[in-house]
């Protein structure tokens, strides 16, 4: 049995935080942020909006595109490091919101690689014959774990969600391969110290700094480029392809310099690289499915196209998915 993507969706907060807004909050400038990261603005969840808010909306849009009903779903996976609660999983909350009563639901903690990990799991479940229809979501509200007084990190991140419906298909091989990797030796280069069992919220340890993203930016940068190249090459090699045969490369939208360095190593021309990080910043697990949905709805993808998704995140985690696109452009 093969697996193929039959619908995509995304959802973003309405509130926009620009680089000019950040200039009023920390000692930074639009020029610095743009030249070092490529980011111009990001979306920020309002009070009363949670990770599940955007995850559910993205899911509804993907379900609608696929033309299925929520009861048909066998599996819901949410990639997130900013779940609504430590437990239950955000996936269970989404299951309830959608009325997807026949699905098994769980979260995957793989930071920015969460969507690719989820896609890989869904693909494996489908190919093994265990399930027929899966909903894979990447969703984050990183603005709640960012230190808004730390210019090293607060300029980078944003909120949002993206989703894909993955279905069993006898004849259509839509997901050609997935490769996922972990390198736990670097876990402490990008992590959130608080809220787990090492630093639980007790009277003595409630220090807000524990709950913010902690990152060694320069080190993360170097690892990201190497790892994304490795994951991309694993996908190409497994399918006997070269990068020149790709129709579109959709990398994790962390930083334009990471994206450009990876594309250069793969010898990919700029017109084959999908970029939307200037609008949303780094939305972690949501970044690739938001980009995939935008590429899909904006008519970048044609049936038969070879599309390479490539992720990297805290853990470290990284991975790729090579797709043969099986949907017609929405406006055709
Ligand atoms: N505005 C202005 N200056 C800033 C700044 C900001 N927002 N943030 C840092 N600086 C300063 C630093 O304090 C430093 O000043 P100094 O030379 O006086 O000490 C200088 O800019 C250079 O800092 P540096 O950290 O070397 O910059 P950089 O070119 O490495 O860019 C990042 C920093 C964070 C943009 C970059 O390292 C990066 O993108 N790393 C990867 C982060 C990432 O993608 N994480 C998620 C992975 S999934």
Coordinates of C-alpha atoms and ligand atoms in Angstrom, one line a residue:
X1 CA 0.0 0.0 0.0
X2 CA 1.2 3.5 -0.8
X3 CA 0.5 6.8 0.9
X4 CA -0.3 10.2 -0.6
X5 CA -1.2 13.7 0.5
X6 CA -4.8 14.5 -0.5
X7 CA -5.3 17.8 1.3
X8 CA -3.4 20.6 3.0
X9 CA -4.4 23.5 5.3
X10 CA -2.9 26.2 7.4
X11 CA -4.0 28.7 10.0
X12 CA -2.2 31.8 11.4
X13 CA -2.9 34.3 14.1
X14 CA -4.2 37.7 12.7
X15 CA -1.9 39.7 14.8
X16 CA 1.4 40.7 13.0
X17 CA 4.5 41.7 14.9
X18 CA 6.9 43.5 12.5
X19 CA 10.6 44.2 12.9
X20 CA 9.7 47.8 13.5
X21 CA 7.6 46.7 16.5
X22 CA 10.6 44.7 17.8
X23 CA 12.8 47.8 17.6
X24 CA 10.5 49.3 20.3
X25 CA 10.9 46.2 22.5
X26 CA 14.6 45.3 22.4
X27 CA 17.9 46.8 21.1
X28 CA 17.7 45.7 17.5
X29 CA 16.9 47.0 14.1
X30 CA 15.0 45.9 11.0
X31 CA 18.3 46.0 9.1
X32 CA 20.0 43.6 11.5
X33 CA 17.1 41.2 11.7
X34 CA 16.6 41.2 7.9
X35 CA 20.2 40.7 7.0
X36 CA 20.9 38.0 9.7
X37 CA 17.6 36.1 9.3
X38 CA 15.5 37.3 6.4
X39 CA 12.5 37.7 8.7
X40 CA 10.4 40.8 8.3
X41 CA 7.4 40.0 10.5
X42 CA 5.8 37.1 12.4
X43 CA 2.3 36.2 13.6
X44 CA 1.5 36.2 17.4
X45 CA -1.4 34.4 19.1
X46 CA -3.9 36.7 20.9
X47 CA -5.1 36.0 24.4
X48 CA -7.6 33.1 24.2
X49 CA -5.8 31.6 21.2
X50 CA -3.8 28.4 21.8
X51 CA -1.9 25.8 19.8
X52 CA -5.1 23.8 19.4
X53 CA -6.9 26.9 18.0
X54 CA -4.7 27.0 14.9
X55 CA -4.2 23.3 14.7
X56 CA -7.9 22.7 14.5
X57 CA -8.4 25.4 11.9
X58 CA -5.5 24.1 9.7
X59 CA -7.0 20.6 10.1
X60 CA -10.5 21.6 9.0
X61 CA -9.0 23.2 5.9
X62 CA -7.0 20.1 5.0
X63 CA -10.0 17.9 5.7
X64 CA -12.2 20.1 3.4
X65 CA -9.6 19.9 0.6
X66 CA -9.3 16.1 0.9
X67 CA -13.1 15.9 0.8
X68 CA -13.3 13.5 3.7
X69 CA -15.2 13.6 7.0
X70 CA -13.5 13.7 10.4
X71 CA -15.0 10.3 11.3
X72 CA -13.0 8.7 8.5
X73 CA -9.7 9.6 10.2
X74 CA -7.8 6.6 11.7
X75 CA -4.9 8.6 13.1
X76 CA -4.1 12.2 14.3
X77 CA -0.6 13.2 15.0
X78 CA 0.3 16.7 16.2
X79 CA 4.0 17.7 16.1
X80 CA 4.5 20.4 18.7
X81 CA 6.7 21.6 21.5
X82 CA 4.2 24.1 22.7
X83 CA 1.1 21.9 23.4
X84 CA -1.9 23.4 25.1
X85 CA -1.0 21.3 28.2
X86 CA 1.8 18.9 29.1
X87 CA -1.0 16.4 29.0
X88 CA -3.4 15.4 27.6
X89 CA -1.9 15.6 24.1
X90 CA -3.0 18.4 21.8
X91 CA -3.9 15.7 19.4
X92 CA -6.6 14.4 21.8
X93 CA -8.0 17.9 22.0
X94 CA -8.1 18.2 18.2
X95 CA -9.7 14.8 18.0
X96 CA -12.5 16.1 20.2
X97 CA -12.8 19.4 18.4
X98 CA -13.1 17.7 15.0
X99 CA -15.3 14.9 16.2
X100 CA -12.8 12.5 14.8
X101 CA -14.1 9.7 17.1
X102 CA -12.5 6.8 15.3
X103 CA -8.9 8.2 15.3
X104 CA -6.1 7.3 17.6
X105 CA -4.4 10.6 18.6
X106 CA -1.0 11.5 20.0
X107 CA 1.6 14.3 19.9
X108 CA 5.2 14.0 18.7
X109 CA 7.9 16.0 20.4
X110 CA 10.6 16.6 17.7
X111 CA 10.7 20.4 17.8
X112 CA 11.0 21.9 14.3
X113 CA 11.1 18.4 12.7
X114 CA 7.7 17.5 14.3
X115 CA 5.7 17.5 11.1
X116 CA 8.3 15.4 9.2
X117 CA 8.4 12.9 12.1
X118 CA 4.6 12.8 12.0
X119 CA 4.5 12.4 8.2
X120 CA 7.0 9.5 8.5
X121 CA 4.9 7.8 11.2
X122 CA 1.7 8.2 9.2
X123 CA 3.4 6.9 6.0
X124 CA 4.6 3.8 7.9
X125 CA 1.2 3.1 9.4
X126 CA -0.4 3.4 6.0
X127 CA 2.2 1.3 4.2
X128 CA 2.0 -1.4 6.8
X129 CA -1.8 -1.6 6.1
X130 CA -2.7 -0.6 9.7
X131 CA -4.6 2.5 8.8
X132 CA -6.1 4.3 5.7
X133 CA -6.5 7.9 6.6
X134 CA -4.2 10.2 8.8
X135 CA -4.2 13.8 9.8
X136 CA -0.7 15.2 10.4
X137 CA -0.4 18.6 12.0
X138 CA 2.5 20.8 12.9
X139 CA 1.4 23.6 15.3
X140 CA 3.1 26.0 17.7
X141 CA 2.5 29.0 19.9
X142 CA 6.1 29.8 20.5
X143 CA 5.4 33.3 21.5
X144 CA 4.4 31.9 24.9
X145 CA 7.9 30.4 25.5
X146 CA 10.0 33.3 24.1
X147 CA 11.8 35.8 26.3
X148 CA 10.6 39.0 24.8
X149 CA 13.6 40.9 26.4
X150 CA 16.2 38.6 24.8
X151 CA 17.1 40.0 21.3
X152 CA 19.1 36.8 20.5
X153 CA 15.9 34.7 20.3
X154 CA 12.7 36.9 20.3
X155 CA 13.3 38.1 16.8
X156 CA 13.2 34.6 15.4
X157 CA 10.0 32.8 16.3
X158 CA 6.3 33.0 15.4
X159 CA 3.0 31.2 15.8
X160 CA 0.8 29.1 13.5
X161 CA -0.2 25.7 12.3
X162 CA -0.2 23.6 9.1
X163 CA -1.8 20.3 8.4
X164 CA -2.0 17.5 5.8
X165 CA -4.3 14.6 5.1
X166 CA -2.4 11.5 4.2
X167 CA -4.4 8.6 2.6
X168 CA -3.7 5.1 1.5
X169 CA -3.6 4.8 -2.3
X170 CA -3.1 1.5 -4.2
X171 CA -1.8 3.1 -7.3
X172 CA -0.6 6.6 -6.4
X173 CA 2.8 6.7 -4.7
X174 CA 2.7 10.2 -3.3
X175 CA 5.2 9.8 -0.5
X176 CA 8.2 8.3 -2.1
X177 CA 10.3 8.2 1.1
X178 CA 10.8 9.6 4.5
X179 CA 14.0 9.7 6.5
X180 CA 14.1 10.8 10.1
X181 CA 17.2 11.2 12.3
X182 CA 18.1 12.2 15.9
X183 CA 21.3 13.5 17.5
X184 CA 20.7 13.6 21.3
X185 CA 24.3 14.6 22.0
X186 CA 23.3 18.3 21.3
X187 CA 20.1 18.4 23.2
X188 CA 21.3 21.3 25.4
X189 CA 22.0 23.6 22.4
X190 CA 18.3 24.3 21.9
X191 CA 15.9 23.6 24.7
X192 CA 13.3 24.8 27.2
X193 CA 14.6 24.1 30.7
X194 CA 11.3 24.5 32.6
X195 CA 8.0 22.7 32.9
X196 CA 9.4 19.1 32.8
X197 CA 10.5 16.9 35.6
X198 CA 14.0 18.5 35.9
X199 CA 12.6 21.9 36.7
X200 CA 9.0 21.5 37.8
X201 CA 6.9 24.5 38.8
X202 CA 7.3 24.5 42.6
X203 CA 7.3 27.4 44.9
X204 CA 11.1 27.4 44.8
X205 CA 11.7 27.0 41.1
X206 CA 9.1 29.3 39.4
X207 CA 11.7 31.4 37.7
X208 CA 10.2 32.7 34.4
X209 CA 13.6 32.3 32.7
X210 CA 13.3 28.5 33.0
X211 CA 10.3 28.6 30.7
X212 CA 11.9 30.4 27.8
X213 CA 13.7 29.0 24.8
X214 CA 17.4 28.5 25.5
X215 CA 19.6 28.5 22.4
X216 CA 23.3 28.6 21.3
X217 CA 22.5 30.3 18.0
X218 CA 25.8 30.0 16.2
X219 CA 26.2 26.3 17.1
X220 CA 22.6 25.5 16.0
X221 CA 23.2 27.3 12.8
X222 CA 26.2 25.1 11.8
X223 CA 24.5 21.9 12.8
X224 CA 21.3 22.9 10.9
X225 CA 23.1 23.3 7.6
X226 CA 25.0 20.0 7.8
X227 CA 22.0 18.0 9.0
X228 CA 19.6 19.4 6.4
X229 CA 22.1 18.5 3.7
X230 CA 22.4 15.0 5.1
X231 CA 18.6 14.5 5.3
X232 CA 18.1 15.9 1.7
X233 CA 20.8 13.6 0.3
X234 CA 19.4 10.6 2.0
X235 CA 16.1 11.2 0.3
X236 CA 17.7 11.7 -3.1
X237 CA 19.9 8.7 -2.8
X238 CA 17.1 6.4 -1.7
X239 CA 15.1 7.4 -4.8
X240 CA 18.0 7.4 -7.3
X241 CA 17.5 11.1 -8.0
X242 CA 19.7 14.1 -8.1
X243 CA 18.8 17.6 -6.8
X244 CA 18.5 18.9 -10.3
X245 CA 15.5 16.6 -10.8
X246 CA 13.5 18.3 -8.0
X247 CA 10.6 20.6 -8.9
X248 CA 10.6 22.3 -5.5
X249 CA 12.5 22.3 -2.2
X250 CA 10.5 23.2 0.8
X251 CA 13.0 23.6 3.8
X252 CA 12.2 24.3 7.4
X253 CA 11.8 28.1 7.5
X254 CA 14.3 29.0 10.3
X255 CA 16.6 31.5 8.8
X256 CA 17.3 32.6 5.2
X257 CA 21.0 32.0 5.7
X258 CA 20.4 28.4 6.7
X259 CA 18.1 27.9 3.8
X260 CA 20.5 29.5 1.3
X261 CA 23.5 27.6 2.6
X262 CA 21.6 24.3 2.4
X263 CA 20.3 25.1 -1.1
X264 CA 23.8 26.0 -2.2
X265 CA 25.2 22.6 -0.9
X266 CA 22.5 20.9 -3.0
X267 CA 23.2 23.2 -6.0
X268 CA 19.6 24.2 -6.1
X269 CA 18.7 27.4 -7.9
X270 CA 16.7 30.1 -6.0
X271 CA 13.6 29.6 -8.1
X272 CA 13.3 26.0 -6.8
X273 CA 13.3 27.0 -3.1
X274 CA 10.1 27.9 -1.5
X275 CA 10.5 30.7 1.1
X276 CA 7.9 32.3 3.3
X277 CA 9.9 32.9 6.5
X278 CA 9.9 36.7 5.8
X279 CA 6.2 36.6 6.7
X280 CA 6.1 34.2 9.6
X281 CA 9.6 33.7 11.1
X282 CA 10.4 30.3 12.5
X283 CA 7.2 28.5 13.4
X284 CA 9.0 25.3 14.4
X285 CA 6.9 22.2 13.6
X286 CA 4.4 24.4 11.7
X287 CA 6.8 25.9 9.3
X288 CA 6.9 23.1 6.6
X289 CA 3.2 22.3 6.5
X290 CA 2.4 26.1 6.4
X291 CA 4.8 26.4 3.5
X292 CA 3.5 23.3 1.8
X293 CA -0.1 24.6 2.1
X294 CA 0.9 28.0 0.7
X295 CA 2.8 26.4 -2.2
X296 CA -0.2 24.2 -2.9
X297 CA -2.8 27.0 -2.7
X298 CA -0.7 29.5 -4.6
X299 CA -0.3 27.1 -7.6
X300 CA 3.4 26.2 -7.2
X301 CA 2.7 22.5 -7.3
X302 CA 1.6 20.4 -10.3
X303 CA 0.7 16.7 -10.4
X304 CA 3.8 14.7 -10.9
X305 CA 6.2 17.2 -9.3
X306 CA 9.0 16.0 -7.1
X307 CA 8.9 18.0 -3.9
X308 CA 11.6 17.7 -1.2
X309 CA 10.6 18.6 2.4
X310 CA 13.6 19.1 4.7
X311 CA 13.6 19.8 8.5
X312 CA 15.9 20.4 11.4
X313 CA 15.2 21.2 15.0
X314 CA 16.0 20.9 18.7
X315 CA 17.0 17.5 19.9
X316 CA 18.7 17.6 17.5
X317 CA 16.1 16.1 15.2
X318 CA 16.2 16.3 11.4
X319 CA 14.6 14.6 8.5
X320 CA 13.2 14.7 4.9
X321 CA 10.3 13.6 2.9
X322 CA 10.3 13.2 -0.9
X323 CA 6.9 13.6 -2.4
X324 CA 5.5 12.9 -5.9
X325 CA 2.7 15.4 -5.9
X326 CA -0.6 13.8 -6.8
X327 CA -3.0 16.8 -6.7
X328 CA -4.0 19.1 -9.5
X329 CA -3.4 22.8 -9.0
X330 CA -6.4 24.2 -7.1
X331 CA -7.1 26.9 -9.7
X332 CA -7.0 24.5 -12.7
Ligands
LIG1 N1 19.7 42.8 17.0 C1 20.9 43.3 17.0 N2 22.0 42.7 17.4 C2 21.9 41.5 17.8 C3 20.7 40.8 17.8 C4 19.6 41.5 17.4 N3 18.3 40.9 17.4 N4 20.9 39.5 18.3 C5 22.2 39.4 18.5 N5 22.8 40.6 18.2 C6 24.3 40.9 18.3 C7 25.0 40.0 19.3 O1 24.9 40.5 20.6 C8 26.4 40.1 18.7 O2 27.0 41.3 19.2 P1 28.5 41.4 19.7 O3 29.3 41.1 18.4 O4 28.6 42.8 20.1 O5 28.6 40.4 20.7 C9 26.2 40.3 17.2 O6 24.9 40.7 17.0 C10 26.5 39.0 16.5 O7 25.8 38.0 17.1 P2 25.8 36.5 16.6 O8 25.1 35.6 17.5 O9 27.2 36.1 16.2 O10 25.0 36.7 15.2 P3 24.7 35.6 14.1 O11 25.1 36.2 12.8 O12 25.2 34.3 14.5 O13 23.1 35.6 14.1 C11 21.3 34.2 14.8 C12 22.4 35.1 15.3 C13 20.6 33.7 16.1 C14 20.4 34.9 13.9 C15 22.0 33.0 14.1 O14 23.0 32.4 14.9 C16 21.0 31.9 13.8 O15 20.1 32.1 13.0 N6 21.1 30.7 14.4 C17 20.2 29.6 14.2 C18 19.0 29.8 15.0 C19 17.9 28.9 14.6 O16 17.5 28.9 13.5 N7 17.3 28.2 15.6 C20 16.2 27.3 15.3 C21 16.7 26.2 14.6 S1 15.4 25.1 14.2

